[in-house]
Structures are given as structure tokens and as C-alpha cells.
């Protein structure tokens, strides 16, 4: 047994410290903080929203990602549905790609939620503290496993007010819009009674289908492709921030679960998260990002064709 121990020791010395897996402990503790009462439901323009943003930005600095320009905060002003001004702040960080630093994949989640209504806090644990914590975990993983292409890790504000943060982002992108090749958006990824996670986007962007099919074959959740066709509520394309990317013809995949009884209710709480399912979802999405990064040449062709079609 001794030689095995020696071999293990030599391997440990030869291999730089690497996080081999998504950090499940950190994932759950980040979700707990972001959905705590102190965040007051994270509504755009509120102190609770600013506290959530400060937490995410501290985590980004701990991970060691940098801003695209001088600040992680990207403020914007947008109109609310009622016509008033909304002051929002997106959070934008970057990890440079090893092979193609000038091509970008945007990994995103909205961090805002509904706030406090009639004295009741809407915690939005699943919607979307879960996606926000997941993007932090994925960013951490890529810091240890540098990607081929550059990645923008983005937390959008104002999704609940009509995707206003994502629309501001694609309207005034931090890098040239034609260099943004794909978006992977996470919104509600931490609970489902039957263990199902949806992936939307392969219908409008068939280039994503082989990647999702091979992912589904090995995923530790029931990965179902759909919710991306038709005109009714069952088409989710415009129901979260990927909708803003789709309007710019940027190929996307959205990951999320079916609505549950606590959707947009004060009962969307940390206690109702399913840790095992959540962790497997994040692993699955992380693996998708890895496959996408390795296959991005194919997606670039679709992106270029989309750009030409616009002229
Ligand atoms: Zn949401």
C-alpha cells in the first residue's frame, strides 16, 4: 500500500490545487444568503437588491474574476411597465479564453426578485437565488479549468420588471455584440417534484441539439428539451433573460424547471429547495457549458449567419 500512498503524494505535488467538482457547500450557503430575509426580496432599486449585489461582487472578487471595464457594476435606467424610471445595476465579470479570447459565451442569471409587498417578503429562493448562486459556482469551476473561449459571467437586474437588465446589456454590450456567440441562462434550477430540468433553445437554434442530446444521455437529472416553440405561455423564450439575446439573434440555451406552487409566492423559500436535485442541475449545466465551449466553432457559424440575415 505504501507505494500507492507515495504515488498519490507525488500526484498531489505535481497537480496544482484544482477544484475538481462544483463546490456544493458554497453553492448552498450562497443560495441561503441570497434568499435570506435581509435581502428583502431583492427588488430592483431597493437596498435589499443592493445588498445582494454587494454579496455577489464580493464573491466574484474572491473567485478572482475581473470586470470587463473598471467596475463589476453596470448601471442602467429603463422604463417600468407603468412608465416610471427604473434604476438597475447589472453585474458583469469576465474570464479570458485560452484559445479564442475574442469570442464570448455569456453565462447569466437574474439576481432581482419581487421585493416586499404588503409587508411580506418574497424571498425568491428558487427564482432566482438558485441561478445566481449557480453562476457563481460555475464561474469558480472555470477559474480552475480555464475555458477555450472567453466567458462573461453576468447577473442581471430587473428581470421581473420585463427583462430590462438583459435588454440594457444587449443594447449597450460591454464587448462588441457580434463577438457574443451564445448565451446560457439559468432561472429557477433548484426544485422539481419529478426531478426534471428543462433546456430550451434547440428549436430556434438546432446547433444546440446534439450538445443537449449528448448531455441528456449522461445527465444525473431528467433533462428535457422543449418550451421553445409556439405562441402560448408554454413557449418560455421571452419569459426570462435569454429573450433579449434571442431578439439579437444570439443562440441561447435556457435552463429551468416547470412552475411550482410557490412560484412568485412568499413561500418560494430556502427551506423548499431540494439540495440534491439543485446540485445535480448545476453539475449538468456546468457540463453543458463545457461542451458548448469545446464546440463553439459550430455555433459561431450560426451566429455569423444570423448577423448576415439582419443586413
Ligand atoms: Zn426568474
Tab-separated table of C-alpha atoms and ligand atoms in Angstrom:
chain	number	residue	atom	x	y	z
A	1	UNK	CA	0.000	0.000	0.000
A	2	UNK	CA	2.943	2.263	0.648
A	3	UNK	CA	3.805	2.734	-2.998
A	4	UNK	CA	0.210	3.761	-3.667
A	5	UNK	CA	0.429	6.378	-0.948
A	6	UNK	CA	3.706	7.647	-2.396
A	7	UNK	CA	2.191	7.774	-5.873
A	8	UNK	CA	-0.774	9.719	-4.528
A	9	UNK	CA	1.555	12.126	-2.781
A	10	UNK	CA	3.636	12.654	-5.936
A	11	UNK	CA	0.463	13.245	-7.922
A	12	UNK	CA	-0.715	15.753	-5.356
A	13	UNK	CA	2.575	17.604	-5.625
A	14	UNK	CA	2.592	17.519	-9.432
A	15	UNK	CA	-1.019	18.686	-9.785
A	16	UNK	CA	-1.812	22.297	-8.959
A	17	UNK	CA	-4.618	22.775	-6.456
A	18	UNK	CA	-7.755	22.296	-8.525
A	19	UNK	CA	-11.402	22.275	-7.614
A	20	UNK	CA	-12.422	19.030	-9.276
A	21	UNK	CA	-16.122	19.499	-8.753
A	22	UNK	CA	-18.734	22.135	-8.189
A	23	UNK	CA	-18.453	23.237	-4.570
A	24	UNK	CA	-21.782	22.031	-3.142
A	25	UNK	CA	-21.254	23.556	0.299
A	26	UNK	CA	-20.551	27.006	-1.101
A	27	UNK	CA	-23.432	26.626	-3.570
A	28	UNK	CA	-25.947	26.046	-0.778
A	29	UNK	CA	-24.549	28.731	1.514
A	30	UNK	CA	-24.627	31.314	-1.320
A	31	UNK	CA	-28.242	30.389	-2.065
A	32	UNK	CA	-29.081	30.695	1.633
A	33	UNK	CA	-27.573	34.187	1.861
A	34	UNK	CA	-29.171	35.467	-1.355
A	35	UNK	CA	-32.635	34.279	-0.289
A	36	UNK	CA	-32.332	35.493	3.333
A	37	UNK	CA	-34.876	37.941	4.767
A	38	UNK	CA	-32.126	40.573	4.984
A	39	UNK	CA	-32.136	40.771	1.169
A	40	UNK	CA	-35.779	41.912	1.293
A	41	UNK	CA	-36.708	40.116	-1.909
A	42	UNK	CA	-34.006	41.877	-3.994
A	43	UNK	CA	-36.408	44.118	-5.918
A	44	UNK	CA	-34.731	46.414	-8.472
A	45	UNK	CA	-33.769	49.787	-6.993
A	46	UNK	CA	-34.070	48.737	-3.324
A	47	UNK	CA	-31.474	48.469	-0.519
A	48	UNK	CA	-32.037	44.703	-0.377
A	49	UNK	CA	-31.201	44.438	-4.062
A	50	UNK	CA	-28.003	46.441	-3.434
A	51	UNK	CA	-27.066	44.092	-0.582
A	52	UNK	CA	-27.461	41.087	-2.859
A	53	UNK	CA	-25.314	42.802	-5.464
A	54	UNK	CA	-22.582	43.566	-2.898
A	55	UNK	CA	-22.598	39.903	-1.867
A	56	UNK	CA	-22.251	38.688	-5.467
A	57	UNK	CA	-19.491	41.196	-6.248
A	58	UNK	CA	-17.543	40.141	-3.149
A	59	UNK	CA	-17.849	36.529	-4.244
A	60	UNK	CA	-16.608	37.430	-7.737
A	61	UNK	CA	-13.539	39.137	-6.246
A	62	UNK	CA	-12.902	36.123	-4.006
A	63	UNK	CA	-13.060	33.822	-7.039
A	64	UNK	CA	-10.643	36.133	-8.840
A	65	UNK	CA	-12.633	37.193	-11.893
A	66	UNK	CA	-12.213	40.687	-13.207
A	67	UNK	CA	-14.582	43.314	-14.582
A	68	UNK	CA	-14.693	43.914	-18.351
A	69	UNK	CA	-14.048	47.626	-17.838
A	70	UNK	CA	-13.290	49.255	-14.485
A	71	UNK	CA	-16.283	48.149	-12.439
A	72	UNK	CA	-18.250	44.970	-11.913
A	73	UNK	CA	-21.385	47.132	-11.627
A	74	UNK	CA	-23.062	48.179	-14.874
A	75	UNK	CA	-25.852	50.656	-14.029
A	76	UNK	CA	-28.721	51.363	-16.412
A	77	UNK	CA	-32.028	53.223	-16.482
A	78	UNK	CA	-35.091	51.608	-18.027
A	79	UNK	CA	-38.832	52.228	-18.158
A	80	UNK	CA	-41.088	50.180	-15.925
A	81	UNK	CA	-44.308	48.716	-17.289
A	82	UNK	CA	-46.060	51.699	-15.641
A	83	UNK	CA	-43.770	54.136	-17.469
A	84	UNK	CA	-41.644	55.218	-14.487
A	85	UNK	CA	-37.839	55.179	-14.457
A	86	UNK	CA	-36.182	52.068	-13.053
A	87	UNK	CA	-32.588	52.378	-11.852
A	88	UNK	CA	-30.969	48.989	-12.163
A	89	UNK	CA	-27.466	47.550	-11.980
A	90	UNK	CA	-26.208	44.504	-13.856
A	91	UNK	CA	-23.105	42.717	-12.607
A	92	UNK	CA	-20.614	41.792	-15.341
A	93	UNK	CA	-17.398	39.807	-14.895
A	94	UNK	CA	-15.043	38.123	-17.315
A	95	UNK	CA	-12.738	35.149	-17.655
A	96	UNK	CA	-10.441	35.275	-20.672
A	97	UNK	CA	-10.391	32.290	-23.022
A	98	UNK	CA	-7.116	30.464	-23.723
A	99	UNK	CA	-7.648	29.855	-27.456
A	100	UNK	CA	-10.245	32.413	-28.558
A	101	UNK	CA	-10.170	35.370	-26.187
A	102	UNK	CA	-12.224	37.458	-28.639
A	103	UNK	CA	-15.240	35.116	-28.642
A	104	UNK	CA	-17.655	35.285	-25.719
A	105	UNK	CA	-20.155	32.971	-24.081
A	106	UNK	CA	-22.469	34.794	-21.655
A	107	UNK	CA	-23.441	32.705	-18.606
A	108	UNK	CA	-26.276	34.543	-16.894
A	109	UNK	CA	-28.884	34.583	-14.142
A	110	UNK	CA	-31.080	37.370	-12.794
A	111	UNK	CA	-30.490	38.282	-9.157
A	112	UNK	CA	-33.520	40.544	-8.670
A	113	UNK	CA	-36.896	39.338	-7.435
A	114	UNK	CA	-40.231	40.813	-6.324
A	115	UNK	CA	-39.227	42.551	-3.073
A	116	UNK	CA	-41.610	43.179	-0.180
A	117	UNK	CA	-45.336	43.501	-0.838
A	118	UNK	CA	-47.803	44.497	1.895
A	119	UNK	CA	-45.142	43.764	4.494
A	120	UNK	CA	-44.486	40.259	3.167
A	121	UNK	CA	-41.023	39.342	1.834
A	122	UNK	CA	-40.834	37.466	-1.431
A	123	UNK	CA	-37.531	35.639	-0.980
A	124	UNK	CA	-37.262	34.144	-4.456
A	125	UNK	CA	-35.071	31.255	-3.344
A	126	UNK	CA	-35.687	29.237	-6.483
A	127	UNK	CA	-36.481	32.388	-8.549
A	128	UNK	CA	-33.638	33.195	-8.853
A	129	UNK	CA	-31.249	32.999	-5.941
A	130	UNK	CA	-30.734	29.451	-7.233
A	131	UNK	CA	-29.493	30.577	-10.656
A	132	UNK	CA	-27.441	33.396	-9.137
A	133	UNK	CA	-25.581	31.057	-6.769
A	134	UNK	CA	-25.189	28.525	-9.582
A	135	UNK	CA	-23.463	31.047	-11.861
A	136	UNK	CA	-21.037	31.833	-9.032
A	137	UNK	CA	-20.294	28.107	-8.666
A	138	UNK	CA	-19.786	27.692	-12.418
A	139	UNK	CA	-17.513	30.758	-12.513
A	140	UNK	CA	-15.465	29.261	-9.683
A	141	UNK	CA	-15.133	25.987	-11.607
A	142	UNK	CA	-13.908	27.750	-14.755
A	143	UNK	CA	-11.388	29.757	-12.790
A	144	UNK	CA	-9.757	26.382	-12.041
A	145	UNK	CA	-10.414	24.941	-15.520
A	146	UNK	CA	-9.682	27.811	-17.934
A	147	UNK	CA	-12.045	27.784	-20.943
A	148	UNK	CA	-11.139	27.880	-24.631
A	149	UNK	CA	-13.366	30.910	-25.275
A	150	UNK	CA	-13.846	33.967	-23.107
A	151	UNK	CA	-16.760	33.835	-20.708
A	152	UNK	CA	-18.823	36.677	-19.359
A	153	UNK	CA	-20.492	35.770	-16.065
A	154	UNK	CA	-23.438	38.140	-15.751
A	155	UNK	CA	-26.086	38.682	-13.082
A	156	UNK	CA	-28.997	40.674	-14.475
A	157	UNK	CA	-31.145	43.130	-12.592
A	158	UNK	CA	-34.788	43.877	-13.418
A	159	UNK	CA	-35.761	40.555	-14.978
A	160	UNK	CA	-39.011	40.653	-13.022
A	161	UNK	CA	-39.700	44.123	-14.485
A	162	UNK	CA	-39.631	42.875	-18.088
A	163	UNK	CA	-36.087	41.624	-18.719
A	164	UNK	CA	-34.904	45.255	-18.536
A	165	UNK	CA	-31.376	44.408	-17.346
A	166	UNK	CA	-30.780	41.891	-20.130
A	167	UNK	CA	-32.201	44.316	-22.703
A	168	UNK	CA	-29.874	47.056	-21.419
A	169	UNK	CA	-26.953	44.614	-21.631
A	170	UNK	CA	-27.532	43.634	-25.275
A	171	UNK	CA	-28.387	47.255	-26.128
A	172	UNK	CA	-25.073	48.517	-24.716
A	173	UNK	CA	-22.884	45.413	-24.580
A	174	UNK	CA	-19.525	45.558	-22.753
A	175	UNK	CA	-17.873	43.804	-25.732
A	176	UNK	CA	-18.839	44.054	-29.435
A	177	UNK	CA	-22.211	42.342	-29.794
A	178	UNK	CA	-21.090	40.288	-32.818
A	179	UNK	CA	-18.424	38.702	-30.586
A	180	UNK	CA	-21.097	37.373	-28.220
A	181	UNK	CA	-21.618	33.918	-29.691
A	182	UNK	CA	-24.018	32.305	-27.227
A	183	UNK	CA	-25.966	32.774	-24.014
A	184	UNK	CA	-26.588	30.160	-21.330
A	185	UNK	CA	-29.263	31.488	-18.970
A	186	UNK	CA	-30.316	29.982	-15.632
A	187	UNK	CA	-33.619	30.858	-13.978
A	188	UNK	CA	-35.159	28.542	-11.333
A	189	UNK	CA	-32.918	25.471	-11.152
A	190	UNK	CA	-33.300	24.133	-7.613
A	191	UNK	CA	-36.506	22.140	-7.201
A	192	UNK	CA	-38.874	19.907	-9.118
A	193	UNK	CA	-41.193	17.238	-7.785
A	194	UNK	CA	-40.274	14.760	-10.521
A	195	UNK	CA	-36.598	15.608	-10.944
A	196	UNK	CA	-36.993	17.287	-14.320
A	197	UNK	CA	-34.894	20.122	-15.703
A	198	UNK	CA	-35.834	21.796	-18.980
A	199	UNK	CA	-33.421	23.017	-21.631
A	200	UNK	CA	-34.952	25.464	-24.114
A	201	UNK	CA	-33.335	26.806	-27.260
A	202	UNK	CA	-32.698	23.827	-29.535
A	203	UNK	CA	-35.794	24.559	-31.629
A	204	UNK	CA	-34.756	28.070	-32.737
A	205	UNK	CA	-31.050	27.066	-32.637
A	206	UNK	CA	-30.728	23.426	-33.801
A	207	UNK	CA	-26.925	23.701	-33.437
A	208	UNK	CA	-27.563	23.234	-29.697
A	209	UNK	CA	-29.471	19.964	-30.121
A	210	UNK	CA	-26.577	17.485	-30.466
A	211	UNK	CA	-24.889	19.067	-27.443
A	212	UNK	CA	-28.075	18.786	-25.387
A	213	UNK	CA	-28.777	15.257	-26.609
A	214	UNK	CA	-25.366	14.027	-25.525
A	215	UNK	CA	-25.736	15.902	-22.257
A	216	UNK	CA	-29.143	14.296	-21.610
A	217	UNK	CA	-27.643	10.837	-22.139
A	218	UNK	CA	-25.318	11.216	-19.139
A	219	UNK	CA	-27.093	13.852	-17.015
A	220	UNK	CA	-27.961	12.988	-13.414
A	221	UNK	CA	-31.279	14.811	-13.789
A	222	UNK	CA	-34.116	14.159	-16.222
A	223	UNK	CA	-33.132	16.698	-18.886
A	224	UNK	CA	-35.996	17.538	-21.223
A	225	UNK	CA	-35.698	19.657	-24.353
A	226	UNK	CA	-38.624	21.966	-25.070
A	227	UNK	CA	-40.705	25.003	-24.136
A	228	UNK	CA	-39.255	26.885	-27.102
A	229	UNK	CA	-41.950	26.726	-29.789
A	230	UNK	CA	-45.438	28.121	-30.360
A	231	UNK	CA	-47.163	31.305	-29.301
A	232	UNK	CA	-48.651	30.498	-25.881
A	233	UNK	CA	-47.369	30.532	-22.300
A	234	UNK	CA	-45.674	27.195	-22.862
A	235	UNK	CA	-43.081	28.952	-25.026
A	236	UNK	CA	-40.568	30.241	-22.478
A	237	UNK	CA	-38.218	32.101	-24.840
A	238	UNK	CA	-39.394	35.572	-23.777
A	239	UNK	CA	-40.071	34.577	-20.168
A	240	UNK	CA	-36.544	35.109	-18.926
A	241	UNK	CA	-33.409	36.995	-19.921
A	242	UNK	CA	-32.489	34.719	-22.840
A	243	UNK	CA	-35.329	36.514	-24.648
A	244	UNK	CA	-33.178	39.639	-25.005
A	245	UNK	CA	-30.380	37.577	-26.604
A	246	UNK	CA	-32.812	35.831	-28.924
A	247	UNK	CA	-34.059	39.236	-30.190
A	248	UNK	CA	-30.426	39.935	-31.193
A	249	UNK	CA	-30.227	36.511	-32.900
A	250	UNK	CA	-27.705	35.251	-30.356
A	251	UNK	CA	-28.049	31.466	-29.939
A	252	UNK	CA	-29.067	30.544	-26.391
A	253	UNK	CA	-29.941	27.682	-24.112
A	254	UNK	CA	-32.161	28.376	-21.134
A	255	UNK	CA	-32.185	26.002	-18.155
A	256	UNK	CA	-35.063	25.971	-15.667
A	257	UNK	CA	-37.836	23.977	-14.060
A	258	UNK	CA	-41.608	23.983	-14.545
A	259	UNK	CA	-43.517	26.459	-12.385
A	260	UNK	CA	-44.269	25.088	-8.914
A	261	UNK	CA	-46.972	26.087	-6.383
A	262	UNK	CA	-44.540	28.551	-4.701
A	263	UNK	CA	-43.690	30.363	-7.963
A	264	UNK	CA	-43.905	34.140	-7.325
A	265	UNK	CA	-45.259	33.462	-3.824
A	266	UNK	CA	-43.733	34.379	-0.442
A	267	UNK	CA	-43.309	30.634	0.105
A	268	UNK	CA	-40.510	30.403	-2.500
A	269	UNK	CA	-38.112	29.901	0.433
A	270	UNK	CA	-34.710	28.342	1.037
A	271	UNK	CA	-36.332	25.528	3.052
A	272	UNK	CA	-38.161	24.312	-0.063
A	273	UNK	CA	-35.024	23.918	-2.148
A	274	UNK	CA	-34.057	20.322	-2.937
A	275	UNK	CA	-30.290	20.317	-2.363
A	276	UNK	CA	-29.571	17.041	-4.192
A	277	UNK	CA	-31.585	17.994	-7.264
A	278	UNK	CA	-30.132	21.509	-7.236
A	279	UNK	CA	-26.564	20.208	-7.119
A	280	UNK	CA	-27.213	17.764	-9.972
A	281	UNK	CA	-28.782	20.564	-12.043
A	282	UNK	CA	-25.739	22.773	-11.558
A	283	UNK	CA	-23.408	19.901	-12.466
A	284	UNK	CA	-25.478	19.266	-15.592
A	285	UNK	CA	-25.468	22.922	-16.651
A	286	UNK	CA	-21.745	23.172	-15.954
A	287	UNK	CA	-21.167	20.164	-18.206
A	288	UNK	CA	-23.276	21.812	-20.911
A	289	UNK	CA	-21.140	24.950	-20.736
A	290	UNK	CA	-18.041	22.756	-21.113
A	291	UNK	CA	-19.482	21.022	-24.206
A	292	UNK	CA	-20.532	24.376	-25.671
A	293	UNK	CA	-17.091	25.862	-25.085
A	294	UNK	CA	-15.469	22.937	-26.922
A	295	UNK	CA	-17.975	23.069	-29.815
A	296	UNK	CA	-18.206	26.832	-30.200
A	297	UNK	CA	-16.809	26.805	-33.779
A	298	UNK	CA	-20.142	25.344	-34.931
A	299	UNK	CA	-22.161	27.953	-33.029
A	300	UNK	CA	-20.042	30.761	-34.491
A	301	UNK	CA	-21.244	29.739	-37.977
A	302	UNK	CA	-24.861	30.113	-36.842
A	303	UNK	CA	-24.113	33.448	-35.180
A	304	UNK	CA	-22.420	34.773	-38.339
A	305	UNK	CA	-25.350	33.630	-40.489
A	306	UNK	CA	-27.712	35.415	-38.083
A	307	UNK	CA	-25.693	38.621	-38.371
A	308	UNK	CA	-25.772	38.443	-42.176
A	309	UNK	CA	-29.517	37.808	-42.132
A	310	UNK	CA	-30.023	41.061	-40.270
A	311	UNK	CA	-28.476	43.186	-43.045
B	1	LIG	ZN1	-36.970	34.367	-12.522
